[in-house]
Coordinates of C-alpha atoms in Angstrom, one line a residue:
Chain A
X1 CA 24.2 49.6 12.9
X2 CA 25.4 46.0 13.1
X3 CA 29.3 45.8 13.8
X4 CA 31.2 43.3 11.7
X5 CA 31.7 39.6 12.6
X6 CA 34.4 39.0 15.2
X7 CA 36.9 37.1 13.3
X8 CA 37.0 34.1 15.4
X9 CA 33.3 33.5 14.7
X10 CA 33.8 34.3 11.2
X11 CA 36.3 31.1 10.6
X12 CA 33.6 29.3 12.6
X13 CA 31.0 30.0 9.8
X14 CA 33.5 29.2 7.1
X15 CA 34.5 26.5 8.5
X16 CA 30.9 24.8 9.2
X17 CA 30.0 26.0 5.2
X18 CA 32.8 23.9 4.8
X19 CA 31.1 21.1 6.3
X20 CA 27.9 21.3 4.6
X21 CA 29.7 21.4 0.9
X22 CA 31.4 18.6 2.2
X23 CA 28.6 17.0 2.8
X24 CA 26.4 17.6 0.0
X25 CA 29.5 16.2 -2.2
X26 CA 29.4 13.5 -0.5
X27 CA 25.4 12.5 -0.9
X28 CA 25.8 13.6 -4.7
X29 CA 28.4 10.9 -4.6
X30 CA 26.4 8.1 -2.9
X31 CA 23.4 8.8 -5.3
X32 CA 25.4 8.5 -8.0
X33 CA 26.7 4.9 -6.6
X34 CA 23.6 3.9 -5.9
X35 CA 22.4 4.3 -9.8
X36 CA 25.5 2.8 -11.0
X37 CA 25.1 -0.3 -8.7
X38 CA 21.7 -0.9 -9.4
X39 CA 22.4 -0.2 -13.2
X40 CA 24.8 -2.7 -13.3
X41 CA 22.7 -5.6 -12.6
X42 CA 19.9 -4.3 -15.2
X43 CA 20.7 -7.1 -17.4
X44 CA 17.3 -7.7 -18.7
X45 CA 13.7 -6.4 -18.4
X46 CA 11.1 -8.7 -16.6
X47 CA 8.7 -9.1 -19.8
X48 CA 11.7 -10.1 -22.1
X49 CA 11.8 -12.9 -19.5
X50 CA 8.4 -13.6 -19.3
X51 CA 8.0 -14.0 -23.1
X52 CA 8.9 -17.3 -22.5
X53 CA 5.2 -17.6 -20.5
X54 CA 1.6 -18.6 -21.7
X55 CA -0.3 -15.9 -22.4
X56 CA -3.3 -15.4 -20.9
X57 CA -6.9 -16.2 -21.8
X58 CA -10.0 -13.9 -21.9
X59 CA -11.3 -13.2 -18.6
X60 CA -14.6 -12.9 -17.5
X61 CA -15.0 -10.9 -14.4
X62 CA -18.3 -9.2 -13.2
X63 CA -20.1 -7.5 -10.1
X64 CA -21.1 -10.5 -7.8
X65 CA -22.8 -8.4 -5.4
X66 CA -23.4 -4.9 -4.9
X67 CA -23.4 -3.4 -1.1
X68 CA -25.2 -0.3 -0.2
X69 CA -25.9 1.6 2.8
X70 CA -23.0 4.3 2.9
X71 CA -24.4 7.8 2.1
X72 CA -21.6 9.5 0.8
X73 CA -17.9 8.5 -0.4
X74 CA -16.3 5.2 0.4
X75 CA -12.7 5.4 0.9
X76 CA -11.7 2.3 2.4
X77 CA -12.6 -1.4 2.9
X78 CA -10.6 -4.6 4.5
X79 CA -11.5 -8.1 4.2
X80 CA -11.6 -10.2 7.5
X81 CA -9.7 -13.7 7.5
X82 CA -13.0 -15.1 7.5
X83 CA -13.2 -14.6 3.9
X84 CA -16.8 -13.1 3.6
X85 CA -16.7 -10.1 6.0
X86 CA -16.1 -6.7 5.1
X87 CA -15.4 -3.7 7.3
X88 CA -15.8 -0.5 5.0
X89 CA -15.5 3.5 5.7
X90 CA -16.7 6.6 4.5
X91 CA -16.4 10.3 4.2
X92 CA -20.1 10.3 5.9
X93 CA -18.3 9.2 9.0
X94 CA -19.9 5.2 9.1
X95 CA -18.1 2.4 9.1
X96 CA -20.0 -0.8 8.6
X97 CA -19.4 -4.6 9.2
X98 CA -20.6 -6.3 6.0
X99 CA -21.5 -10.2 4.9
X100 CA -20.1 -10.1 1.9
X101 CA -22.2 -13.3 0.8
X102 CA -25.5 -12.1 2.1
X103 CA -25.1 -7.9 1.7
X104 CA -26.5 -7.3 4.8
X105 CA -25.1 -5.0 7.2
X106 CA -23.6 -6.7 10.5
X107 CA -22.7 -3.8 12.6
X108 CA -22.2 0.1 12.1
X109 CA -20.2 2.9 14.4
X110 CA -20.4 6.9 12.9
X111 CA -17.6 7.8 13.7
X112 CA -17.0 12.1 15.8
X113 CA -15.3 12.8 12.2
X114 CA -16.4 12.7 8.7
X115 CA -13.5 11.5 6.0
X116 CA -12.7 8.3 7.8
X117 CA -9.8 7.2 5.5
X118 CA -8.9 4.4 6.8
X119 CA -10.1 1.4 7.9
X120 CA -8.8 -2.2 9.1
X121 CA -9.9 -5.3 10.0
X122 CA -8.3 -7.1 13.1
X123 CA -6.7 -10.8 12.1
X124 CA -8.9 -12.8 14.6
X125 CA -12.1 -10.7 13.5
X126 CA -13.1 -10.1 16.6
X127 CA -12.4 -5.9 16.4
X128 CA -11.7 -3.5 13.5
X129 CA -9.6 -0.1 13.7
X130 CA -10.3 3.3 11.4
X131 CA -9.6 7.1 11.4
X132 CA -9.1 9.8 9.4
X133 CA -9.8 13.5 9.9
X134 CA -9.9 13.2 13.4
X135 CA -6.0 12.1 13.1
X136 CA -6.3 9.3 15.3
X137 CA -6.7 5.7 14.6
X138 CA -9.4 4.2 16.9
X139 CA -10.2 0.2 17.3
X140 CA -13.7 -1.1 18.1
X141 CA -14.6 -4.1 19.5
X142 CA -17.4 -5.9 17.4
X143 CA -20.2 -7.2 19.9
X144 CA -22.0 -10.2 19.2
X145 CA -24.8 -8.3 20.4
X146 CA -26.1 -6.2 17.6
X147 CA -27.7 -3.8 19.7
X148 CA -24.9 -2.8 21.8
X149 CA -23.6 0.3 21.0
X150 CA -20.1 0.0 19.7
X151 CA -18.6 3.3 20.1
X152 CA -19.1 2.9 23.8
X153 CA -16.1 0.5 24.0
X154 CA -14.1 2.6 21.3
X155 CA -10.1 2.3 22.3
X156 CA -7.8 5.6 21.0
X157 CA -4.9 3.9 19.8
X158 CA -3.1 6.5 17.5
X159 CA -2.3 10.2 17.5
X160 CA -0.6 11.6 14.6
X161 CA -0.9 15.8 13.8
X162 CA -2.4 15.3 10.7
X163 CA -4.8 13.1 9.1
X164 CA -5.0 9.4 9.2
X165 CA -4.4 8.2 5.7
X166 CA -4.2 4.1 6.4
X167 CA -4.1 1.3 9.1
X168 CA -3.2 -2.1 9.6
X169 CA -2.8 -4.4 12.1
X170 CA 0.4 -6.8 12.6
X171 CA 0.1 -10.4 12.3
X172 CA -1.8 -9.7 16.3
X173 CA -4.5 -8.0 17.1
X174 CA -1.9 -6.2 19.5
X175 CA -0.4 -3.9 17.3
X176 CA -1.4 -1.6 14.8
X177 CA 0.8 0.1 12.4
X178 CA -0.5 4.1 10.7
X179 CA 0.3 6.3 8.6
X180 CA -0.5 9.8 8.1
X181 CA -0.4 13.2 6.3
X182 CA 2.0 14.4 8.9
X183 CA 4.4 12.9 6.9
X184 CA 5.3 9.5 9.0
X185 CA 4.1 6.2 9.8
X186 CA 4.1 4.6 13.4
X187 CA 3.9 0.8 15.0
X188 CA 1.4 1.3 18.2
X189 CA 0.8 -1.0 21.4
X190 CA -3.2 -1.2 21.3
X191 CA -3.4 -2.3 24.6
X192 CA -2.0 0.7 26.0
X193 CA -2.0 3.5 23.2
X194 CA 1.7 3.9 23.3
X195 CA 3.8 4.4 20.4
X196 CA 7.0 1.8 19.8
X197 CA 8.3 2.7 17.2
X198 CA 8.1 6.0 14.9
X199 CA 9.0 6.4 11.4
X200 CA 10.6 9.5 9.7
X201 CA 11.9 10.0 6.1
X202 CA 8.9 11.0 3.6
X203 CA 9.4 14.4 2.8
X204 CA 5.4 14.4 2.6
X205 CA 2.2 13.3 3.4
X206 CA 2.7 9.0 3.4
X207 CA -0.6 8.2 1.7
X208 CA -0.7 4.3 2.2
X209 CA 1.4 1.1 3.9
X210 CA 1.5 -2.6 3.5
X211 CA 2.9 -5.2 5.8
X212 CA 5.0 -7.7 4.2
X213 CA 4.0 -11.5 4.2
X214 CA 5.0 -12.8 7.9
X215 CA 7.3 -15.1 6.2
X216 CA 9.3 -12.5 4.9
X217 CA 10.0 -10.8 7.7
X218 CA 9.2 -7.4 9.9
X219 CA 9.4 -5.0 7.5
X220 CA 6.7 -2.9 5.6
X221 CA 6.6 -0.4 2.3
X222 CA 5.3 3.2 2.4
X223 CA 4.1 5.4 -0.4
X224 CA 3.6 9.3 -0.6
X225 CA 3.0 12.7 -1.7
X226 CA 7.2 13.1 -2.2
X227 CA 6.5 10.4 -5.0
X228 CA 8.5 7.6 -3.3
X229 CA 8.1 4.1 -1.9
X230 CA 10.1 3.7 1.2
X231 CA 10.9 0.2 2.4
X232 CA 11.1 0.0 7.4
X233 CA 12.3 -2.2 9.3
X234 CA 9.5 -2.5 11.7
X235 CA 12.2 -2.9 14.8
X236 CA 14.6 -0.4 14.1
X237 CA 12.7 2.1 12.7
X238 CA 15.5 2.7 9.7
X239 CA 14.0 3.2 6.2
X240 CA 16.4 0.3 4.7
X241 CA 15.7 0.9 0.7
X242 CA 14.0 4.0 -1.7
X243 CA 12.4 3.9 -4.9
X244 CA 11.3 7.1 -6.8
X245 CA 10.6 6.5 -10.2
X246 CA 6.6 7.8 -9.7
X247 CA 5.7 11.2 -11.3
X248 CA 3.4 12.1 -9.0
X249 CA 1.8 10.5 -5.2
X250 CA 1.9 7.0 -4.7
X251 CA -1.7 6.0 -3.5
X252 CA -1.3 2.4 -3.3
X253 CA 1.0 0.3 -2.4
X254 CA 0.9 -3.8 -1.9
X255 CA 3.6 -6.7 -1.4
X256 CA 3.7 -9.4 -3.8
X257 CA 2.4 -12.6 -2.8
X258 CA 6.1 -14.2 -2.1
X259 CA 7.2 -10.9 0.1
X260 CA 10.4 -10.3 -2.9
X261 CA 8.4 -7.3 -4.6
X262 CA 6.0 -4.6 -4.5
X263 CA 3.7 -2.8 -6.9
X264 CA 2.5 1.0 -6.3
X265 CA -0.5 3.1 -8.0
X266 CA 0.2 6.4 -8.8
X267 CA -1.8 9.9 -9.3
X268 CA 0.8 9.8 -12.4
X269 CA -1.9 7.6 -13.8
X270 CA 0.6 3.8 -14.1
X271 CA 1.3 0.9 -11.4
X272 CA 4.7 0.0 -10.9
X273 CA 6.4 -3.0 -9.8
X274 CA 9.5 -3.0 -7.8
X275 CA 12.0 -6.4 -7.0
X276 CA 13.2 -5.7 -3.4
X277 CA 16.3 -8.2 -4.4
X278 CA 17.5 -6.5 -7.8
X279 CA 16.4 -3.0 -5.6
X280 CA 14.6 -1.4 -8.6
X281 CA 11.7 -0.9 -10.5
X282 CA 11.1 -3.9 -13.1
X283 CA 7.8 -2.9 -14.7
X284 CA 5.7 -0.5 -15.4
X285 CA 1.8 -0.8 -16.3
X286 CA 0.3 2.0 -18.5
X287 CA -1.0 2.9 -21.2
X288 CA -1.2 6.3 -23.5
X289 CA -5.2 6.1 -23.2
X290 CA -5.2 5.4 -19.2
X291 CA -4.8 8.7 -18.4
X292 CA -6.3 9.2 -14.7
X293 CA -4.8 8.1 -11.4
X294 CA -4.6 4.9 -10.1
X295 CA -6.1 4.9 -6.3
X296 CA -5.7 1.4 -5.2
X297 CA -3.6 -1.7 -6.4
X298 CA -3.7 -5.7 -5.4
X299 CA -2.7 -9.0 -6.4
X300 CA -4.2 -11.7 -7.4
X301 CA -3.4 -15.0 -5.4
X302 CA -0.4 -16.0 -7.6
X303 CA 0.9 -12.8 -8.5
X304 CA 0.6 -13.1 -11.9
X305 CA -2.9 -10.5 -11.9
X306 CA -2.4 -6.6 -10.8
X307 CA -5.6 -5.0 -10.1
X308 CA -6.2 -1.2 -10.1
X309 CA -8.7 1.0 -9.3
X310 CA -8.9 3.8 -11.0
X311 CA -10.1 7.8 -10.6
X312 CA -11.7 7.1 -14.3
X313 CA -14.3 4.8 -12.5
X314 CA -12.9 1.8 -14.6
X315 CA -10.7 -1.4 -12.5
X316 CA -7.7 -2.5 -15.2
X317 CA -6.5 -6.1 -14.4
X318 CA -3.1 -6.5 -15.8
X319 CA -0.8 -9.2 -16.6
X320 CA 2.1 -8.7 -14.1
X321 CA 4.7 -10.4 -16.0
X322 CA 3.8 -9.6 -19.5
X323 CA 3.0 -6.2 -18.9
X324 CA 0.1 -6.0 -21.2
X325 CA -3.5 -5.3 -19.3
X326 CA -5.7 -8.4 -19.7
X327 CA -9.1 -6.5 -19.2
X328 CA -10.9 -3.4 -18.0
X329 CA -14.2 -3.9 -15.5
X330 CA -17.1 -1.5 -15.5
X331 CA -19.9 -0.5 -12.9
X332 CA -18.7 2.2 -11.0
X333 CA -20.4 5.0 -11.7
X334 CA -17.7 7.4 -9.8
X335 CA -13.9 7.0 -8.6
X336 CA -12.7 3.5 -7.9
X337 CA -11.0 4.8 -4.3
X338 CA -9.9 1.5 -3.1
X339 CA -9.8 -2.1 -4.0
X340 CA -8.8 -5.4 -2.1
X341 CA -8.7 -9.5 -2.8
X342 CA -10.0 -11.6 -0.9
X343 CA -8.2 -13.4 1.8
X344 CA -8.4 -16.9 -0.5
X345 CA -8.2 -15.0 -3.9
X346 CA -11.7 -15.8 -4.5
X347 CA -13.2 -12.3 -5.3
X348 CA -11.7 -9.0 -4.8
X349 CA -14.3 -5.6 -3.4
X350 CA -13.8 -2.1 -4.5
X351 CA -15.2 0.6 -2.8
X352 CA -16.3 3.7 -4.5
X353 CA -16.9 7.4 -4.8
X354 CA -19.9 6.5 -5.9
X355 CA -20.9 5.1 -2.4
X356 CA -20.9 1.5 -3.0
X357 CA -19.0 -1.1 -2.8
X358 CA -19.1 -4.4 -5.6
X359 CA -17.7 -7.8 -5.0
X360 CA -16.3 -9.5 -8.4
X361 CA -15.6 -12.7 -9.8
Chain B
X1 CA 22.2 28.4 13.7
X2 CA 20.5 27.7 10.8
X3 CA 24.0 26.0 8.8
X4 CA 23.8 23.7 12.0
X5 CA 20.2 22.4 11.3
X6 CA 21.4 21.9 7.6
X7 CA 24.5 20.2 8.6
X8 CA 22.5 17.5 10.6
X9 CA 19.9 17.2 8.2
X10 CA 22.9 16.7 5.5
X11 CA 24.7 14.2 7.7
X12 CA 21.5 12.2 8.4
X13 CA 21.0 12.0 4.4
X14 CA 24.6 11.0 3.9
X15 CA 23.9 8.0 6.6
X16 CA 20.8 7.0 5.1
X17 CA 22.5 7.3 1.4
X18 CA 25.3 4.6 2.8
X19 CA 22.9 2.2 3.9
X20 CA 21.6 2.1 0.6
X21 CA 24.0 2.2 -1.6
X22 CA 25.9 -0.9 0.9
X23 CA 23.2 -3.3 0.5
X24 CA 23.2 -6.8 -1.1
X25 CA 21.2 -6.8 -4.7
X26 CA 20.7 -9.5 -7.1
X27 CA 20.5 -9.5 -10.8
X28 CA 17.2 -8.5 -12.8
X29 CA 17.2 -11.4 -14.7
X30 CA 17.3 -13.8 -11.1
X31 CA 14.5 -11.5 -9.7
X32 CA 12.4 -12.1 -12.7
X33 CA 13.2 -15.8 -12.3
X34 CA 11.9 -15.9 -9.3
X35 CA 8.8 -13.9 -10.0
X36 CA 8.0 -16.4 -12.4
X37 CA 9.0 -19.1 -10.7
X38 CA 6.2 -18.1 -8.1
X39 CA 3.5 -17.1 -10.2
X40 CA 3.6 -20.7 -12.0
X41 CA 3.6 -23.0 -8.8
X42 CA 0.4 -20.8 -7.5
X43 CA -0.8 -20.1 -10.7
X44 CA -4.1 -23.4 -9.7
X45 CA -4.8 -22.2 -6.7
X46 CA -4.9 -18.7 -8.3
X47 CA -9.2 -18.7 -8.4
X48 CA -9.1 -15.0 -10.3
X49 CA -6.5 -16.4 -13.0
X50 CA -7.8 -19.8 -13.5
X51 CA -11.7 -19.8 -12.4
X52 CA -13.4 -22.4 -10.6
X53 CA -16.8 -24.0 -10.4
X54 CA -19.7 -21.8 -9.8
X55 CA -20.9 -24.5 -7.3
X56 CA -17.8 -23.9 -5.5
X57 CA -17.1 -19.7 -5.5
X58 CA -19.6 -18.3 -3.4
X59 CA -19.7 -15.4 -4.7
X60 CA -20.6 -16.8 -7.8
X61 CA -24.0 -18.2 -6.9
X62 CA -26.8 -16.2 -7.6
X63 CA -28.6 -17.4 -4.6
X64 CA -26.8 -16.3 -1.3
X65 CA -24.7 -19.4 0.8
X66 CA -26.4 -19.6 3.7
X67 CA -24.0 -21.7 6.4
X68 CA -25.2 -23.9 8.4

């Protein structure tokens, strides 16, 4: 039979309740704040200003070239800074080293898992990263050699306790930053494996990451399965701004060319476009007959072009001031599952469910 | 205790909260400025807005680059 509480203990319950109330007032406070301070420098909506701008013309964009030689899903690809390689990765555990301007296939590593769901390519293209399943992220050293076997010289970078869902590298080959369905992302020495610098405050799976343009500083964006886009500094560790306006997982998410915004794709089927400066969303692309999710978003060189894959096989290019979508590409014949522009802003490559990837121009 | 666990997890929210609601915005109508701004003096080099020369996108060719 349990005895009552001795009263000192008691008062030390009530009193740390107390606390917690306390607290919870105080957060419902701040978040109230934070609308009203954001609110009050909503003074106009980003296509009002832009009506001011040219609209633009027809565009004709079509499948350049078509690479195939995955035999099952591809879930990720990454340009090199060389502008014409490709590193891409699939859920039949292969990643290959393309020529985009030839097709053929420069190197290829099967990776221990299948579902490699992530993929990177390292800035002086000497080496490209990848994981997935396995929950680490790995980095391979391309050989010149094409008969050497790459996985021999394979470097385990990350550990995360749940999947790999994206990589990058830094501006270096040095560092690699992850993120994964354990719910946090993580800046990694590659060199030695170990972990500087963790981050925590997705209440979910983080589903993707994008570094922001080494001009604007160290700081990256983060999108997940709680529906926001989180905004690190890369030193601290210290999520420094929040945006949840999404209806459902953010897939995607990308930096603007100048580094002052970022758009993110959603499962809730629009893109969304978010000034860092005015800290709030300023657009949203959709439309009542897109219904499927958006898997993968990018710029265009200037900004001005958002393109997204979509899980309705279609890519819809839209006009990132305007609002309005300029035109809808055809040819996959399964999920567009991610989609990137070329270093230049020459072409841009999706990959596909329906195990190939197209270059378009 | 479990009201300890919330307590730190409620203080931690409370932080984060602060440093959001402390930092330094700018109005829509600037950001959208500046967005434009941006797009406009990139807009030429832009080759998926404004096209260029077959002879010069090589993914445009038909026949494959080769480099020499």
């Amino acid at each position: 039979m349990r005895s009552p509480p001795i009263p000192e203990m008691a008062t030390q319950e009530v009193q740390l309740n107390e606390t917690l109330a306390h607290l919870k007032t105080e957060s419902e406070t701040l978040k109230t704040k934070l609308e009203e301070e954001r609110a009050k420098l909503h003074d106009v909506e980003l296509h009002q200003v832009a009506e001011k701008v040219e609209a633009l013309g027809q565009f004709v964009m079509k499948t350049r070239r078509t690479l195939k030689g995955h035999g099952n899903k591809v879930l990720c690809m990454d340009w090199c800074k060389d502008k014409r390689r490709i590193v891409s990765s699939s859920q039949d555990g292969k990643v290959i080293v393309w020529d985009a301007f030839t097709t053929n296939k420069e190197h290829a590593v099967t990776m221990p898992c299948t579902w490699v769901m992530a993929c990177a390519y390292a800035p002086s293209g000497c080496a490209v990263a990848c994981g997935g399943l396995d929950n680490k992220c790995s980095v391979y050293p391309l050989s010149l050699d094409k008969n050497e076997n790459l996985a021999a010289k394979k470097k385990s970078v990350a550990m995360h306790t749940n999947y790999l869902s994206a990589c990058s590298f830094t501006n270096s080959d040095m560092q690699i930053l992850t993120s994964s369905g354990d719910g946090t992302c993580a800046l990694w020495d590659v060199e030695s494996g170990q972990l500087l610098q963790s981050f925590h405050g997705h209440a979910a799976d983080v589903l993707c990451l994008d570094l922001a343009p080494s001009e604007t500083g160290n700081t990256f964006v983060s999108g997940g399965c709680d529906k926001k886009a989180n905004v690190w500094d890369m030193r601290s560790g210290q999520c420094i701004q929040s945006f949840e306006t999404h209806e459902s997982d953010i897939n995607s998410v990308r930096y603007y060319p100048s580094g002052d915004a970022f758009a993110s794709g959603s499962d809730d089927a629009t893109c969304r476009l978010y000034d860092l400066r005015a800290d709030r969303e300023v657009a949203i692309y959709s439309k009542e007959s897109i219904i499927f999710g958006v898997s993968s978003v990018d710029f265009s060189l200037s900004g001005r072009l958002l393109f997204g894959g979509y899980n309705d096989y279609t890519i819809n290019v839209w006009d990132v001031l305007k609002g309005t979508r300029v035109s809808i590409l055809f040819g996959h014949e399964n999920r567009v599952s991610t989609l990137r522009v070329s270093p230049d802003g020459t072409a841009f490559c999706t990959g596909s469910w329906d195990h190939t990837l197209r270059i378009w121009a | 205790m479990s009201t300890t666990n919330n307590i730190a997890q409620a203080r931690k929210l409370v932080e984060q909260l602060r440093i959001e609601a402390g930092i330094e915005r700018i109005k829509v109508s600037k950001a959208a400025a500046d967005l434009m701004s941006y797009c406009e003096q990139h807009a030429r080099s832009d080759a998926l807005l404004v096209g260029v020369p077959t002879s010069e996108n090589p993914f445009k060719d038909k026949k494959p680059c080769i480099i020499l």
